PDB file of C-alpha atoms in Angstrom:
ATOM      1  CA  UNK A 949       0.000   0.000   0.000  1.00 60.00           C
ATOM      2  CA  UNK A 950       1.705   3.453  -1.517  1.00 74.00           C
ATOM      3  CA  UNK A 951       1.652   5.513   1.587  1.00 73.00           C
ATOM      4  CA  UNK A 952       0.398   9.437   0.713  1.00 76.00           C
ATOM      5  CA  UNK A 953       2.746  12.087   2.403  1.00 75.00           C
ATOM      6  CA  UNK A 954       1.696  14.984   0.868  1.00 78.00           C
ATOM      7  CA  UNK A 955      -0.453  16.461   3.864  1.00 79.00           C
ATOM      8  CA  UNK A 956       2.831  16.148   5.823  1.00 70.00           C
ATOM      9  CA  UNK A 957       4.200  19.298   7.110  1.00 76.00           C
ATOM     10  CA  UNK A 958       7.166  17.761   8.700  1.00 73.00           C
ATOM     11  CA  UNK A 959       9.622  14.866   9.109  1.00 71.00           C
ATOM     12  CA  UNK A 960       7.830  14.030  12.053  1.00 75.00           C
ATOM     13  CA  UNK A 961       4.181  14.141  10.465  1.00 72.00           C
ATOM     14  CA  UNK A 962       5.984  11.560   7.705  1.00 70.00           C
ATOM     15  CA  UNK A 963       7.339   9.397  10.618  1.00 70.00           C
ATOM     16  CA  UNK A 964       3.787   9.059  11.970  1.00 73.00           C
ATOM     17  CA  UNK A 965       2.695   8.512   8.604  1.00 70.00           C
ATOM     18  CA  UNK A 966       4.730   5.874   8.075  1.00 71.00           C
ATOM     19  CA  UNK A 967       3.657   4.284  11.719  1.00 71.00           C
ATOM     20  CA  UNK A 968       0.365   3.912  10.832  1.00 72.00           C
ATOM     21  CA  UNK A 969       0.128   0.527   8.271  1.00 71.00           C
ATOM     22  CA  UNK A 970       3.985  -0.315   9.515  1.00 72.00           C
ATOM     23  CA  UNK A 971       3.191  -0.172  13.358  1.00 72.00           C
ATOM     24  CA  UNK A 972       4.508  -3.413  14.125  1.00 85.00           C
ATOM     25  CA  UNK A 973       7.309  -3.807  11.363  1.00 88.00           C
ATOM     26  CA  UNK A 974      11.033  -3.575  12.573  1.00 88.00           C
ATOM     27  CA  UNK A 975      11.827   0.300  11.861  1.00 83.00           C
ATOM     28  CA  UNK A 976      15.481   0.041  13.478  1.00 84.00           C
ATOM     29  CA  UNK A 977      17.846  -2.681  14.869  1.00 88.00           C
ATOM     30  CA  UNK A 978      21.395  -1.245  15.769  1.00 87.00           C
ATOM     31  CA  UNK A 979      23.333  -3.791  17.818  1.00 82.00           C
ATOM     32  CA  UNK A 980      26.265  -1.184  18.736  1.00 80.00           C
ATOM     33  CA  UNK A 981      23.804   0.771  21.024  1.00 78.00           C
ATOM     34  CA  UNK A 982      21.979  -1.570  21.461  1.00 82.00           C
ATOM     35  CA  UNK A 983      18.337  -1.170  20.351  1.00 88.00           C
ATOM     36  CA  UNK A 984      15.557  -2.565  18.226  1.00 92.00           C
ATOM     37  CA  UNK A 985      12.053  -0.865  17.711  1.00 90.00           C
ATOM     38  CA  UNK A 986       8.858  -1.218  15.615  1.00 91.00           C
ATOM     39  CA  UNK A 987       7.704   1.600  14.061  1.00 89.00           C
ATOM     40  CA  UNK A 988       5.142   2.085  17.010  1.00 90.00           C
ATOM     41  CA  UNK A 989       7.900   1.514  19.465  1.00 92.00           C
ATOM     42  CA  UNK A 990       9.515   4.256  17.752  1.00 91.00           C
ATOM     43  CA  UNK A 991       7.045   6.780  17.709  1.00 90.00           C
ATOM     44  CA  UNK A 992       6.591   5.980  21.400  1.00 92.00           C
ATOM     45  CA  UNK A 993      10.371   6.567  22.090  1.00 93.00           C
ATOM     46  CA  UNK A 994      10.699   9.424  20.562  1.00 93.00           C
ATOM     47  CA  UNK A 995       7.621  11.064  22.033  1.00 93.00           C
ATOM     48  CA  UNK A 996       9.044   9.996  25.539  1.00 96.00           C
ATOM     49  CA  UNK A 997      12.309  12.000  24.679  1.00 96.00           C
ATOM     50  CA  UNK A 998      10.263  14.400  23.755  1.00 96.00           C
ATOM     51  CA  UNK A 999       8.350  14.789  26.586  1.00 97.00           C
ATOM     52  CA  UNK A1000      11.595  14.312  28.988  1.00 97.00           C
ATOM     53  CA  UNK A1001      13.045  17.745  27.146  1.00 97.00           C
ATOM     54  CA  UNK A1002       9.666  19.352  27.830  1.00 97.00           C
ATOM     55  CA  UNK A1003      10.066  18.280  31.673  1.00 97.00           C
ATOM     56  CA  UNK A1004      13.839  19.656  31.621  1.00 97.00           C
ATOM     57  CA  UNK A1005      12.242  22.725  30.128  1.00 97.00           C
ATOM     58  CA  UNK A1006      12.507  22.483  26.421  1.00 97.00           C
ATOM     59  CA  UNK A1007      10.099  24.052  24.602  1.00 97.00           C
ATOM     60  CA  UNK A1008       8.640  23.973  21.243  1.00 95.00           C
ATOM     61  CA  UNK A1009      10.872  26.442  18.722  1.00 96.00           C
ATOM     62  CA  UNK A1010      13.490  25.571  21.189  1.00 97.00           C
ATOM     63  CA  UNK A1011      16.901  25.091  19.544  1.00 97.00           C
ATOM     64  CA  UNK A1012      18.799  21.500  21.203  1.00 98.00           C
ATOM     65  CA  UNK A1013      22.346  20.695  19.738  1.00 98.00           C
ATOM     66  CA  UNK A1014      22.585  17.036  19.473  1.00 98.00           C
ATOM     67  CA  UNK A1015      26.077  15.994  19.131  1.00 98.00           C
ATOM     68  CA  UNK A1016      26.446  12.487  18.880  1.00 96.00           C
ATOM     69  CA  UNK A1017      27.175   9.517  15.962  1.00 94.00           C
ATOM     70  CA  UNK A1018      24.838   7.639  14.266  1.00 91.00           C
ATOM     71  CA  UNK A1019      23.077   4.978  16.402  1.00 91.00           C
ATOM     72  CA  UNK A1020      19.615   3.725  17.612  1.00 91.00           C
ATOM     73  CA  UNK A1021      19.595   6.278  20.400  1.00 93.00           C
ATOM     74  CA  UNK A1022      20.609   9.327  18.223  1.00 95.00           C
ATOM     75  CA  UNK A1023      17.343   8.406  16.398  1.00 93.00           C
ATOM     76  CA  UNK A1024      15.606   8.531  19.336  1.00 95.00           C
ATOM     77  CA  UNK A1025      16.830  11.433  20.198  1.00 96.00           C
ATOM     78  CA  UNK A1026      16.192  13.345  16.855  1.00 95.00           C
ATOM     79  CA  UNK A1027      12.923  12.019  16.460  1.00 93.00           C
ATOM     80  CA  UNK A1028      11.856  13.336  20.278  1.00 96.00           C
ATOM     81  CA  UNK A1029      13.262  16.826  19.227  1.00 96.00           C
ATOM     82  CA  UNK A1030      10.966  17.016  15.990  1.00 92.00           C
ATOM     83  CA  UNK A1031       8.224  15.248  17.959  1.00 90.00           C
ATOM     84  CA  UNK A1032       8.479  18.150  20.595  1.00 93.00           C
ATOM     85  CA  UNK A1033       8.692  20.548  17.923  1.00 92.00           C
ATOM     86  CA  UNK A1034      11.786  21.905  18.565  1.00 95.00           C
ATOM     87  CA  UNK A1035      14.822  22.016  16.169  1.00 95.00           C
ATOM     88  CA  UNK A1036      17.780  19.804  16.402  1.00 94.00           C
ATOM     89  CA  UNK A1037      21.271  21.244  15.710  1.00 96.00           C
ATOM     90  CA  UNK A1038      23.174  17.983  14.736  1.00 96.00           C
ATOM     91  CA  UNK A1039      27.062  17.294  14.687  1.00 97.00           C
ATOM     92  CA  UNK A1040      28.666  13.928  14.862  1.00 96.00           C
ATOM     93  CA  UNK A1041      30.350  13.539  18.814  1.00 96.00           C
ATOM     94  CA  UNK A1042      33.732  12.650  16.754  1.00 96.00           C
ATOM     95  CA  UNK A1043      34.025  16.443  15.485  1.00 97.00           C
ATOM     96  CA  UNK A1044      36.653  18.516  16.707  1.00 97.00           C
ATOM     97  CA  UNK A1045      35.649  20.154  19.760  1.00 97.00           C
ATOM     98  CA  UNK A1046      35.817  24.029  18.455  1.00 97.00           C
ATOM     99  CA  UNK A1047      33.786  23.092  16.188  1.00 98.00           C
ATOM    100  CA  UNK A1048      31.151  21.834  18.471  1.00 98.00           C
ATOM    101  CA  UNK A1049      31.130  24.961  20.881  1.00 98.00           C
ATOM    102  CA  UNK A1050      30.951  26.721  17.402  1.00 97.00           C
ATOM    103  CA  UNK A1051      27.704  24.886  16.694  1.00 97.00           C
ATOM    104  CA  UNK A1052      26.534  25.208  20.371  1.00 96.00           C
ATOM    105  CA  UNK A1053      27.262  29.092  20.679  1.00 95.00           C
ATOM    106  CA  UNK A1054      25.560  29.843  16.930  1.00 96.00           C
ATOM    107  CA  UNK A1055      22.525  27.619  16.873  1.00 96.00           C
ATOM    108  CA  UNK A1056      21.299  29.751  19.745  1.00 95.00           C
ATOM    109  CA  UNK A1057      20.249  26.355  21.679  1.00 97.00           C
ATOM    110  CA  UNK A1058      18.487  25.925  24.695  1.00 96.00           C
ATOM    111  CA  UNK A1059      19.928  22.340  25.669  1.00 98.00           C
ATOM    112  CA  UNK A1060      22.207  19.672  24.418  1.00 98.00           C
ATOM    113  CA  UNK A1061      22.010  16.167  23.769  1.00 98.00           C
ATOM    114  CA  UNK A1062      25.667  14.166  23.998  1.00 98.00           C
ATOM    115  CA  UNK A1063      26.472  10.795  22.900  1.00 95.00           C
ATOM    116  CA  UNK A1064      28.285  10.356  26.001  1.00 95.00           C
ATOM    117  CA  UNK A1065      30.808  11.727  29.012  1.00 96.00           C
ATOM    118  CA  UNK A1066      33.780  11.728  26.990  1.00 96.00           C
ATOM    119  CA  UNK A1067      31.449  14.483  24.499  1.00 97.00           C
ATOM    120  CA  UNK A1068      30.609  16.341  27.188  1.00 96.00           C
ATOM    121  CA  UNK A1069      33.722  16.524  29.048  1.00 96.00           C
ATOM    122  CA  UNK A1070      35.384  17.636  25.250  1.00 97.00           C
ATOM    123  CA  UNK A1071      33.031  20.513  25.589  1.00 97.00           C
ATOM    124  CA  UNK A1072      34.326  21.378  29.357  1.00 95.00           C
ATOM    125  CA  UNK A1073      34.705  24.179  30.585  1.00 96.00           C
ATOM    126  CA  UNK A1074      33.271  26.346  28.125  1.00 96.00           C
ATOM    127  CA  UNK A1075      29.940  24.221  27.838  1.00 95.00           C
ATOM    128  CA  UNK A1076      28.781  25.268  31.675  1.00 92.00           C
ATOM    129  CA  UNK A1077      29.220  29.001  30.446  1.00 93.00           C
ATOM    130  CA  UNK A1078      26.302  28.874  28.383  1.00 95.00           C
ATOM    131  CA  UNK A1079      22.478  29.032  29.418  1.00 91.00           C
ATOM    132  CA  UNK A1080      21.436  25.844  28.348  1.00 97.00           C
ATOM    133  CA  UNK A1081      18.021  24.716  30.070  1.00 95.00           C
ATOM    134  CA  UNK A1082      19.552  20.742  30.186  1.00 95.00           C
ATOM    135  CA  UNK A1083      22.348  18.883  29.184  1.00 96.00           C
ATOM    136  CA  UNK A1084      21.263  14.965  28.553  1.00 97.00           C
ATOM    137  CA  UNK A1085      23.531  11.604  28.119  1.00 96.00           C
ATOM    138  CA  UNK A1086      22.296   9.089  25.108  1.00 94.00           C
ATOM    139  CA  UNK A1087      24.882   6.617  27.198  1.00 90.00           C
ATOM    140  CA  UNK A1088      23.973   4.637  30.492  1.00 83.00           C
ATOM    141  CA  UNK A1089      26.648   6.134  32.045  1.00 80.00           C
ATOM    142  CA  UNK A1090      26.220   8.400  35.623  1.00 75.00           C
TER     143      UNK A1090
END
């Protein structure tokens, strides 16, 4: 069944879209984070992230820098931005770490999303010198 996108006004209204007739169809498996989801699954994810920024004080328009690689959880994480409504400044965690306070200090954002410690404490000091409404871990660690 041809899916029809072209009331979508965003990524995140295709996403749904696409969760409708694929609900229970694998939508991601990445064994490096590790993480496998449905397309429901997915949707529900993201809208928990979502909601977790809004709790932390992220609002819709917000900017949030999300620097972190490719993996099941950056999806996550970039889906509960859109989902939110907010816009996602996005720069792999492996970029030199100028250029991520660059990217932080010019997008204007509210909070930041890290793959991990070792990204945040590449951003350190500088990062605690700017207003950010949350700073969130994708890792497990503490």
């Amino acid at each position: 069944m041809p899916l029809d996108f072209s009331d979508c006004q965003s990524l995140e209204a295709a996403w749904q879209e696409s969760s409708r007739p694929w609900g229970d169809r694998l939508a991601l498996d990445d064994a490096y984070t590790p993480c496998r989801f449905t397309y429901r699954e997915l949707a529900e994810q993201a809208a928990a992230f979502g909601a977790g920024l809004r709790a932390l004080g992220v609002a819709t328009g917000d900017k949030v820098a999300l620097f972190a690689d490719n993996s099941g959880r950056w999806c996550v994480a970039d889906r509960g931005i859109l989902a939110l409504g907010a816009v996602d400044a996005t720069r792999s965690s492996q970029a030199d770490r100028q250029e991520l306070l660059y990217i932080l200090d010019h997008s204007e954002s509210r909070a930041l999303v890290v793959e991990n410690l070792k990204t945040y404490r590449k951003l350190q000091p500088e990062v605690e010198g700017f207003n950010l409404k949350a700073i969130v871990l994708l890792s497990d660690e503490e």
